[in-house]
PDB file of C-alpha atoms and ligand atoms in Angstrom:
ATOM      1  CA  MET A  25     198.125-197.173  90.825  1.00  0.00           C
ATOM      2  CA  SER A  26     201.760-198.270  89.515  1.00  0.00           C
ATOM      3  CA  PRO A  27     201.846-199.313  85.960  1.00  0.00           C
ATOM      4  CA  ILE A  28     202.767-203.433  85.721  1.00  0.00           C
ATOM      5  CA  THR A  29     206.394-204.827  85.769  1.00  0.00           C
ATOM      6  CA  GLY A  30     207.660-207.919  85.118  1.00  0.00           C
ATOM      7  CA  LYS A  31     208.686-207.831  88.817  1.00  0.00           C
ATOM      8  CA  ASP A  32     204.610-208.184  89.858  1.00  0.00           C
ATOM      9  CA  THR A  33     204.287-212.166  91.098  1.00  0.00           C
ATOM     10  CA  VAL A  34     200.797-213.429  90.311  1.00  0.00           C
ATOM     11  CA  ALA A  35     199.916-212.855  93.551  1.00  0.00           C
ATOM     12  CA  SER A  36     200.108-209.161  93.515  1.00  0.00           C
ATOM     13  CA  LEU A  37     198.740-209.208  89.993  1.00  0.00           C
ATOM     14  CA  GLN A  38     195.437-210.572  91.628  1.00  0.00           C
ATOM     15  CA  ALA A  39     195.436-208.163  94.341  1.00  0.00           C
ATOM     16  CA  ARG A  40     195.868-205.381  91.780  1.00  0.00           C
ATOM     17  CA  LEU A  41     192.636-206.805  90.131  1.00  0.00           C
ATOM     18  CA  GLU A  42     190.907-207.329  92.815  1.00  0.00           C
ATOM     19  CA  GLN A  43     191.558-203.960  94.091  1.00  0.00           C
ATOM     20  CA  THR A  44     190.559-202.418  90.665  1.00  0.00           C
ATOM     21  CA  GLU A  45     187.581-204.610  90.959  1.00  0.00           C
ATOM     22  CA  ARG A  46     186.281-202.991  94.114  1.00  0.00           C
ATOM     23  CA  GLN A  47     186.827-199.718  93.037  1.00  0.00           C
ATOM     24  CA  ALA A  48     184.979-200.848  90.164  1.00  0.00           C
ATOM     25  CA  HIS A  49     181.911-201.854  92.156  1.00  0.00           C
ATOM     26  CA  ALA A  50     182.231-198.923  94.642  1.00  0.00           C
ATOM     27  CA  ARG A  51     181.880-196.579  91.785  1.00  0.00           C
ATOM     28  CA  GLN A  52     179.024-198.586  90.033  1.00  0.00           C
ATOM     29  CA  ARG A  53     177.192-198.055  93.786  1.00  0.00           C
ATOM     30  CA  GLN A  54     178.315-194.603  94.071  1.00  0.00           C
ATOM     31  CA  LEU A  55     176.693-194.046  90.226  1.00  0.00           C
ATOM     32  CA  GLU A  56     173.257-195.916  91.662  1.00  0.00           C
ATOM     33  CA  ARG A  57     172.796-193.684  94.626  1.00  0.00           C
ATOM     34  CA  TYR A  58     173.224-191.055  92.324  1.00  0.00           C
ATOM     35  CA  ALA A  59     170.530-192.632  89.922  1.00  0.00           C
ATOM     36  CA  ALA A  60     168.368-192.948  92.756  1.00  0.00           C
ATOM     37  CA  ASP A  61     168.644-189.675  93.583  1.00  0.00           C
ATOM     38  CA  LEU A  62     168.011-188.150  90.720  1.00  0.00           C
ATOM     39  CA  ARG A  63     164.523-190.052  90.169  1.00  0.00           C
ATOM     40  CA  GLU A  64     163.934-189.136  93.795  1.00  0.00           C
ATOM     41  CA  VAL A  65     164.089-185.588  92.674  1.00  0.00           C
ATOM     42  CA  PHE A  66     162.180-186.002  89.530  1.00  0.00           C
ATOM     43  CA  LYS A  67     159.281-187.837  91.546  1.00  0.00           C
ATOM     44  CA  GLN A  68     159.119-184.838  93.951  1.00  0.00           C
ATOM     45  CA  GLU A  69     159.464-182.026  91.032  1.00  0.00           C
ATOM     46  CA  ARG A  70     156.572-184.118  89.145  1.00  0.00           C
ATOM     47  CA  ALA A  71     154.237-184.167  92.422  1.00  0.00           C
ATOM     48  CA  ARG A  72     155.007-180.439  93.018  1.00  0.00           C
ATOM     49  CA  ALA A  73     154.048-179.664  89.248  1.00  0.00           C
ATOM     50  CA  GLN A  74     150.877-181.629  89.740  1.00  0.00           C
ATOM     51  CA  GLU A  75     149.866-179.759  92.530  1.00  0.00           C
ATOM     52  CA  LEU A  76     150.968-176.761  91.830  1.00  0.00           C
ATOM     53  CA  ARG A  77     148.806-177.179  88.290  1.00  0.00           C
ATOM     54  CA  ARG A  78     146.090-178.381  90.742  1.00  0.00           C
ATOM     55  CA  SER A  79     146.019-174.902  92.571  1.00  0.00           C
ATOM     56  CA  TYR A  80     146.226-173.198  89.437  1.00  0.00           C
ATOM     57  CA  MET A  81     143.095-175.357  88.056  1.00  0.00           C
ATOM     58  CA  ALA A  82     141.142-174.623  91.422  1.00  0.00           C
ATOM     59  CA  THR A  83     142.030-170.965  91.475  1.00  0.00           C
ATOM     60  CA  VAL A  84     140.599-170.250  87.858  1.00  0.00           C
ATOM     61  CA  ARG A  85     137.314-172.399  88.952  1.00  0.00           C
ATOM     62  CA  ALA A  86     136.695-170.193  91.593  1.00  0.00           C
ATOM     63  CA  LEU A  87     137.692-166.626  89.673  1.00  0.00           C
ATOM     64  CA  SER A  88     135.125-168.543  86.911  1.00  0.00           C
ATOM     65  CA  ASN A  89     132.026-169.466  89.432  1.00  0.00           C
ATOM     66  CA  ALA A  90     132.666-166.004  90.851  1.00  0.00           C
ATOM     67  CA  VAL A  91     131.642-164.550  87.641  1.00  0.00           C
ATOM     68  CA  GLU A  92     128.625-166.759  87.037  1.00  0.00           C
ATOM     69  CA  ALA A  93     126.990-166.366  90.539  1.00  0.00           C
ATOM     70  CA  ARG A  94     126.137-163.463  89.040  1.00  0.00           C
ATOM     71  CA  ASP A  95     123.954-165.194  86.839  1.00  0.00           C
ATOM     72  CA  ALA A  96     122.025-167.712  88.045  1.00  0.00           C
ATOM     73  CA  TYR A  97     120.051-168.908  84.782  1.00  0.00           C
ATOM     74  CA  THR A  98     123.218-169.896  82.748  1.00  0.00           C
ATOM     75  CA  GLY A  99     124.507-171.710  85.590  1.00  0.00           C
ATOM     76  CA  LYS A 100     127.316-174.220  85.357  1.00  0.00           C
ATOM     77  CA  HIS A 101     127.986-172.552  81.354  1.00  0.00           C
ATOM     78  CA  ALA A 102     131.557-172.031  81.341  1.00  0.00           C
ATOM     79  CA  GLU A 103     131.987-175.418  83.229  1.00  0.00           C
ATOM     80  CA  ARG A 104     129.641-176.746  80.028  1.00  0.00           C
ATOM     81  CA  VAL A 105     131.861-174.644  77.802  1.00  0.00           C
ATOM     82  CA  ALA A 106     135.142-176.012  78.705  1.00  0.00           C
ATOM     83  CA  ALA A 107     134.041-179.682  78.740  1.00  0.00           C
ATOM     84  CA  TYR A 108     132.380-179.150  75.475  1.00  0.00           C
ATOM     85  CA  GLY A 109     135.500-177.216  74.371  1.00  0.00           C
ATOM     86  CA  MET A 110     138.508-179.733  75.511  1.00  0.00           C
ATOM     87  CA  GLU A 111     136.062-182.487  73.432  1.00  0.00           C
ATOM     88  CA  LEU A 112     136.552-180.609  70.688  1.00  0.00           C
ATOM     89  CA  ALA A 113     139.821-179.337  70.806  1.00  0.00           C
ATOM     90  CA  ARG A 114     141.227-182.912  71.105  1.00  0.00           C
ATOM     91  CA  CYS A 115     139.571-183.828  68.014  1.00  0.00           C
ATOM     92  CA  CYS A 116     141.036-180.257  66.460  1.00  0.00           C
ATOM     93  CA  GLY A 117     144.275-181.420  67.125  1.00  0.00           C
ATOM     94  CA  LEU A 118     145.257-178.871  70.009  1.00  0.00           C
ATOM     95  CA  ALA A 119     147.794-179.899  72.339  1.00  0.00           C
ATOM     96  CA  VAL A 120     145.196-179.965  75.402  1.00  0.00           C
ATOM     97  CA  GLU A 121     147.136-182.159  77.601  1.00  0.00           C
ATOM     98  CA  ASP A 122     150.296-181.120  77.818  1.00  0.00           C
ATOM     99  CA  SER A 123     149.051-177.461  78.791  1.00  0.00           C
ATOM    100  CA  PRO A 124     146.006-176.763  80.889  1.00  0.00           C
ATOM    101  CA  GLN A 125     146.029-173.243  79.408  1.00  0.00           C
ATOM    102  CA  ILE A 126     143.514-173.359  76.833  1.00  0.00           C
ATOM    103  CA  GLU A 127     140.851-174.507  79.296  1.00  0.00           C
ATOM    104  CA  PHE A 128     141.971-171.700  81.957  1.00  0.00           C
ATOM    105  CA  GLY A 129     140.763-169.975  78.798  1.00  0.00           C
ATOM    106  CA  PHE A 130     137.581-171.583  78.558  1.00  0.00           C
ATOM    107  CA  LEU A 131     136.578-171.060  81.990  1.00  0.00           C
ATOM    108  CA  LEU A 132     137.141-167.571  82.362  1.00  0.00           C
ATOM    109  CA  HIS A 133     136.197-166.418  78.854  1.00  0.00           C
ATOM    110  CA  ASP A 134     133.383-163.911  80.419  1.00  0.00           C
ATOM    111  CA  VAL A 135     135.640-162.350  83.162  1.00  0.00           C
ATOM    112  CA  GLY A 136     135.309-158.886  81.673  1.00  0.00           C
ATOM    113  CA  LYS A 137     131.264-159.289  82.270  1.00  0.00           C
ATOM    114  CA  VAL A 138     131.772-158.212  85.986  1.00  0.00           C
ATOM    115  CA  ALA A 139     132.764-154.693  84.199  1.00  0.00           C
ATOM    116  CA  VAL A 140     128.969-154.934  82.523  1.00  0.00           C
ATOM    117  CA  PRO A 141     126.079-153.540  84.982  1.00  0.00           C
ATOM    118  CA  ASP A 142     123.346-155.861  86.029  1.00  0.00           C
ATOM    119  CA  ALA A 143     121.157-153.415  84.255  1.00  0.00           C
ATOM    120  CA  ILE A 144     122.417-154.294  81.237  1.00  0.00           C
ATOM    121  CA  LEU A 145     123.300-157.573  81.336  1.00  0.00           C
ATOM    122  CA  PHE A 146     119.933-159.050  82.518  1.00  0.00           C
ATOM    123  CA  LYS A 147     117.842-156.229  80.469  1.00  0.00           C
ATOM    124  CA  SER A 148     114.720-158.340  79.102  1.00  0.00           C
ATOM    125  CA  GLY A 149     114.296-156.155  76.658  1.00  0.00           C
ATOM    126  CA  SER A 150     116.902-155.088  73.316  1.00  0.00           C
ATOM    127  CA  LEU A 151     120.131-152.687  74.455  1.00  0.00           C
ATOM    128  CA  THR A 152     120.532-149.540  73.357  1.00  0.00           C
ATOM    129  CA  GLU A 153     123.317-149.033  70.841  1.00  0.00           C
ATOM    130  CA  GLU A 154     125.265-147.463  73.671  1.00  0.00           C
ATOM    131  CA  GLU A 155     124.427-150.259  76.061  1.00  0.00           C
ATOM    132  CA  TYR A 156     125.561-152.971  73.394  1.00  0.00           C
ATOM    133  CA  SER A 157     128.584-151.199  72.612  1.00  0.00           C
ATOM    134  CA  LEU A 158     129.528-151.694  76.485  1.00  0.00           C
ATOM    135  CA  VAL A 159     128.494-155.446  76.576  1.00  0.00           C
ATOM    136  CA  ARG A 160     131.009-155.947  73.494  1.00  0.00           C
ATOM    137  CA  LYS A 161     133.829-154.427  75.759  1.00  0.00           C
ATOM    138  CA  HIS A 162     134.042-157.401  77.957  1.00  0.00           C
ATOM    139  CA  PRO A 163     136.688-159.462  76.190  1.00  0.00           C
ATOM    140  CA  VAL A 164     139.401-156.612  75.873  1.00  0.00           C
ATOM    141  CA  ILE A 165     138.189-155.903  79.466  1.00  0.00           C
ATOM    142  CA  GLY A 166     138.654-159.322  80.048  1.00  0.00           C
ATOM    143  CA  VAL A 167     142.224-159.466  79.127  1.00  0.00           C
ATOM    144  CA  GLU A 168     143.191-156.384  80.763  1.00  0.00           C
ATOM    145  CA  ILE A 169     142.157-157.837  84.445  1.00  0.00           C
ATOM    146  CA  LEU A 170     144.286-160.753  83.472  1.00  0.00           C
ATOM    147  CA  ARG A 171     147.314-159.095  81.658  1.00  0.00           C
ATOM    148  CA  ASP A 172     149.854-160.016  84.777  1.00  0.00           C
ATOM    149  CA  VAL A 173     148.397-163.893  85.714  1.00  0.00           C
ATOM    150  CA  ASP A 174     151.309-165.242  83.310  1.00  0.00           C
ATOM    151  CA  PHE A 175     150.020-169.091  83.776  1.00  0.00           C
ATOM    152  CA  LEU A 176     147.292-168.352  81.845  1.00  0.00           C
ATOM    153  CA  GLY A 177     149.497-168.006  78.524  1.00  0.00           C
ATOM    154  CA  GLU A 178     147.597-168.554  75.328  1.00  0.00           C
ATOM    155  CA  GLY A 179     144.231-169.051  77.642  1.00  0.00           C
ATOM    156  CA  LYS A 180     144.233-164.994  77.259  1.00  0.00           C
ATOM    157  CA  LEU A 181     143.951-165.342  73.791  1.00  0.00           C
ATOM    158  CA  VAL A 182     140.352-166.795  74.183  1.00  0.00           C
ATOM    159  CA  VAL A 183     139.127-164.580  76.634  1.00  0.00           C
ATOM    160  CA  ARG A 184     140.467-161.633  74.158  1.00  0.00           C
ATOM    161  CA  HIS A 185     138.822-163.625  70.177  1.00  0.00           C
ATOM    162  CA  HIS A 186     135.944-165.861  71.769  1.00  0.00           C
ATOM    163  CA  HIS A 187     133.607-163.123  69.821  1.00  0.00           C
ATOM    164  CA  GLU A 188     135.768-163.150  66.144  1.00  0.00           C
ATOM    165  CA  ARG A 189     133.767-164.717  63.432  1.00  0.00           C
ATOM    166  CA  TRP A 190     135.426-167.045  60.926  1.00  0.00           C
ATOM    167  CA  ASP A 191     133.775-164.321  58.334  1.00  0.00           C
ATOM    168  CA  GLY A 192     135.559-161.174  60.312  1.00  0.00           C
ATOM    169  CA  ARG A 193     132.211-159.709  61.337  1.00  0.00           C
ATOM    170  CA  GLY A 194     133.052-160.388  65.034  1.00  0.00           C
ATOM    171  CA  TYR A 195     134.808-158.313  67.689  1.00  0.00           C
ATOM    172  CA  PRO A 196     136.781-157.329  69.398  1.00  0.00           C
ATOM    173  CA  ASP A 197     139.148-157.229  66.409  1.00  0.00           C
ATOM    174  CA  ARG A 198     137.213-158.562  63.478  1.00  0.00           C
ATOM    175  CA  LEU A 199     139.712-160.981  62.756  1.00  0.00           C
ATOM    176  CA  ALA A 200     139.430-163.273  60.060  1.00  0.00           C
ATOM    177  CA  GLY A 201     139.345-167.259  59.028  1.00  0.00           C
ATOM    178  CA  ASP A 202     143.094-168.694  60.447  1.00  0.00           C
ATOM    179  CA  ALA A 203     143.765-165.245  61.704  1.00  0.00           C
ATOM    180  CA  ILE A 204     141.821-166.020  64.811  1.00  0.00           C
ATOM    181  CA  PRO A 205     143.511-168.494  67.275  1.00  0.00           C
ATOM    182  CA  LEU A 206     142.285-171.650  66.862  1.00  0.00           C
ATOM    183  CA  ALA A 207     141.861-172.434  70.606  1.00  0.00           C
ATOM    184  CA  ALA A 208     139.386-168.946  70.083  1.00  0.00           C
ATOM    185  CA  ARG A 209     137.480-170.728  67.142  1.00  0.00           C
ATOM    186  CA  VAL A 210     136.363-174.345  69.005  1.00  0.00           C
ATOM    187  CA  PHE A 211     135.516-172.208  71.834  1.00  0.00           C
ATOM    188  CA  ALA A 212     133.272-170.204  68.984  1.00  0.00           C
ATOM    189  CA  VAL A 213     131.399-173.482  68.519  1.00  0.00           C
ATOM    190  CA  ALA A 214     131.415-175.103  72.081  1.00  0.00           C
ATOM    191  CA  ASP A 215     129.751-171.798  72.998  1.00  0.00           C
ATOM    192  CA  ALA A 216     127.401-171.638  70.963  1.00  0.00           C
ATOM    193  CA  LEU A 217     126.234-175.642  70.869  1.00  0.00           C
ATOM    194  CA  ASP A 218     125.515-174.707  75.131  1.00  0.00           C
ATOM    195  CA  ALA A 219     123.847-171.516  74.460  1.00  0.00           C
ATOM    196  CA  LEU A 220     121.747-173.437  72.235  1.00  0.00           C
ATOM    197  CA  THR A 221     121.072-176.188  74.464  1.00  0.00           C
ATOM    198  CA  THR A 222     120.161-174.398  77.605  1.00  0.00           C
ATOM    199  CA  ASP A 223     116.993-172.705  78.748  1.00  0.00           C
ATOM    200  CA  ARG A 224     117.048-169.224  78.362  1.00  0.00           C
ATOM    201  CA  PRO A 225     113.865-166.313  79.407  1.00  0.00           C
ATOM    202  CA  TYR A 226     113.138-165.818  76.139  1.00  0.00           C
ATOM    203  CA  ARG A 227     113.211-169.204  74.562  1.00  0.00           C
ATOM    204  CA  PRO A 228     113.392-173.136  75.391  1.00  0.00           C
ATOM    205  CA  ALA A 229     116.537-174.780  75.314  1.00  0.00           C
ATOM    206  CA  SER A 230     117.475-177.017  71.690  1.00  0.00           C
ATOM    207  CA  SER A 231     117.658-180.848  71.398  1.00  0.00           C
ATOM    208  CA  PHE A 232     121.539-181.593  70.657  1.00  0.00           C
ATOM    209  CA  ALA A 233     120.344-182.471  67.443  1.00  0.00           C
ATOM    210  CA  ASP A 234     118.901-179.704  66.499  1.00  0.00           C
ATOM    211  CA  ALA A 235     121.877-177.626  68.822  1.00  0.00           C
ATOM    212  CA  ARG A 236     124.267-179.173  65.978  1.00  0.00           C
ATOM    213  CA  ALA A 237     121.726-178.583  62.747  1.00  0.00           C
ATOM    214  CA  GLU A 238     122.028-174.909  63.704  1.00  0.00           C
ATOM    215  CA  VAL A 239     125.776-174.716  63.861  1.00  0.00           C
ATOM    216  CA  MET A 240     126.458-176.385  61.185  1.00  0.00           C
ATOM    217  CA  ARG A 241     124.424-173.934  59.387  1.00  0.00           C
ATOM    218  CA  GLY A 242     126.948-170.960  60.690  1.00  0.00           C
ATOM    219  CA  ALA A 243     130.133-173.481  59.260  1.00  0.00           C
ATOM    220  CA  GLY A 244     131.843-171.057  56.894  1.00  0.00           C
ATOM    221  CA  SER A 245     130.279-167.487  58.040  1.00  0.00           C
ATOM    222  CA  GLN A 246     130.140-167.844  61.983  1.00  0.00           C
ATOM    223  CA  PHE A 247     132.483-170.752  62.152  1.00  0.00           C
ATOM    224  CA  ASP A 248     135.766-172.505  60.983  1.00  0.00           C
ATOM    225  CA  PRO A 249     134.485-175.166  58.871  1.00  0.00           C
ATOM    226  CA  VAL A 250     137.477-177.337  59.933  1.00  0.00           C
ATOM    227  CA  VAL A 251     136.329-177.131  63.385  1.00  0.00           C
ATOM    228  CA  THR A 252     132.405-177.680  62.982  1.00  0.00           C
ATOM    229  CA  ALA A 253     133.507-180.782  60.694  1.00  0.00           C
ATOM    230  CA  ALA A 254     135.555-181.857  63.475  1.00  0.00           C
ATOM    231  CA  PHE A 255     132.381-180.868  65.767  1.00  0.00           C
ATOM    232  CA  ARG A 256     130.105-183.359  63.106  1.00  0.00           C
ATOM    233  CA  GLN A 257     131.863-186.349  64.121  1.00  0.00           C
ATOM    234  CA  ILE A 258     131.621-185.946  68.085  1.00  0.00           C
ATOM    235  CA  PRO A 259     128.236-188.125  68.835  1.00  0.00           C
ATOM    236  CA  ASP A 260     125.764-185.919  70.400  1.00  0.00           C
ATOM    237  CA  THR A 261     125.693-188.837  73.341  1.00  0.00           C
ATOM    238  CA  THR A 262     129.280-187.907  74.086  1.00  0.00           C
ATOM    239  CA  PHE A 263     127.906-183.791  74.772  1.00  0.00           C
ATOM    240  CA  GLN A 264     125.126-185.508  77.088  1.00  0.00           C
ATOM    241  CA  ALA A 265     127.469-187.196  79.029  1.00  0.00           C
ATOM    242  CA  LEU A 266     129.912-184.414  79.627  1.00  0.00           C
ATOM    243  CA  ARG A 267     126.767-182.258  80.392  1.00  0.00           C
ATOM    244  CA  GLU A 268     125.391-185.096  83.253  1.00  0.00           C
ATOM    245  CA  SER A 269     129.154-185.152  84.552  1.00  0.00           C
ATOM    246  CA  LEU A 270     128.921-181.511  86.118  1.00  0.00           C
TER     247      LEU A 270
HETATM  248 FE1  LIG B 302     131.720-163.656  76.087  1.00  0.00          FE
END
């Protein structure tokens, strides 16, 4: 558009103003269309991401169920531990809402047991030293099985370290204290709670109250005392409701 000069009449100035306004409106409409397009793209991306997340979860659950199908006795152990663990993880400040990887790790913690023969895994008597050393390999075997599954992320740390102890007397790496990933320290408490509150061939299930007391006895030795302190704040009814929801 040419610069305004003294020769411009009011009418021509009016016309130029109207033209400028039309152009501004056109640009605004174009920007609004871009914004609407962007919103649509974001919506579709979010839907795709949610679909992907559901697919990942379904895949992980299928694998977890395949592992558990071998052992009718502990049925749904992984699902219960995952539910208890997620509740406890939230109370310990882990960002579980943004990332499903910790839950994946909880569900798949014992995937390495596929490499342990039934005769050892379900042996009613005590294990020989050789048999026990094979059982103790399951966290490392589990991580090896999942090595190339990138979407599991830090969930693999749970698989590797779910039998470490706060006092360093666990396995496979004998890590102690804060060196054990927090998600694995949380898992250890959830795992103990489920083990104690489930019937086993050699003993009946404990009540949640008795199981809680037993877990608290391991605070500072087997378990992270900060995690057990958070665990103590969660009422029995919360765990019972999670158990019944599965
Ligand atoms: Fe295990």
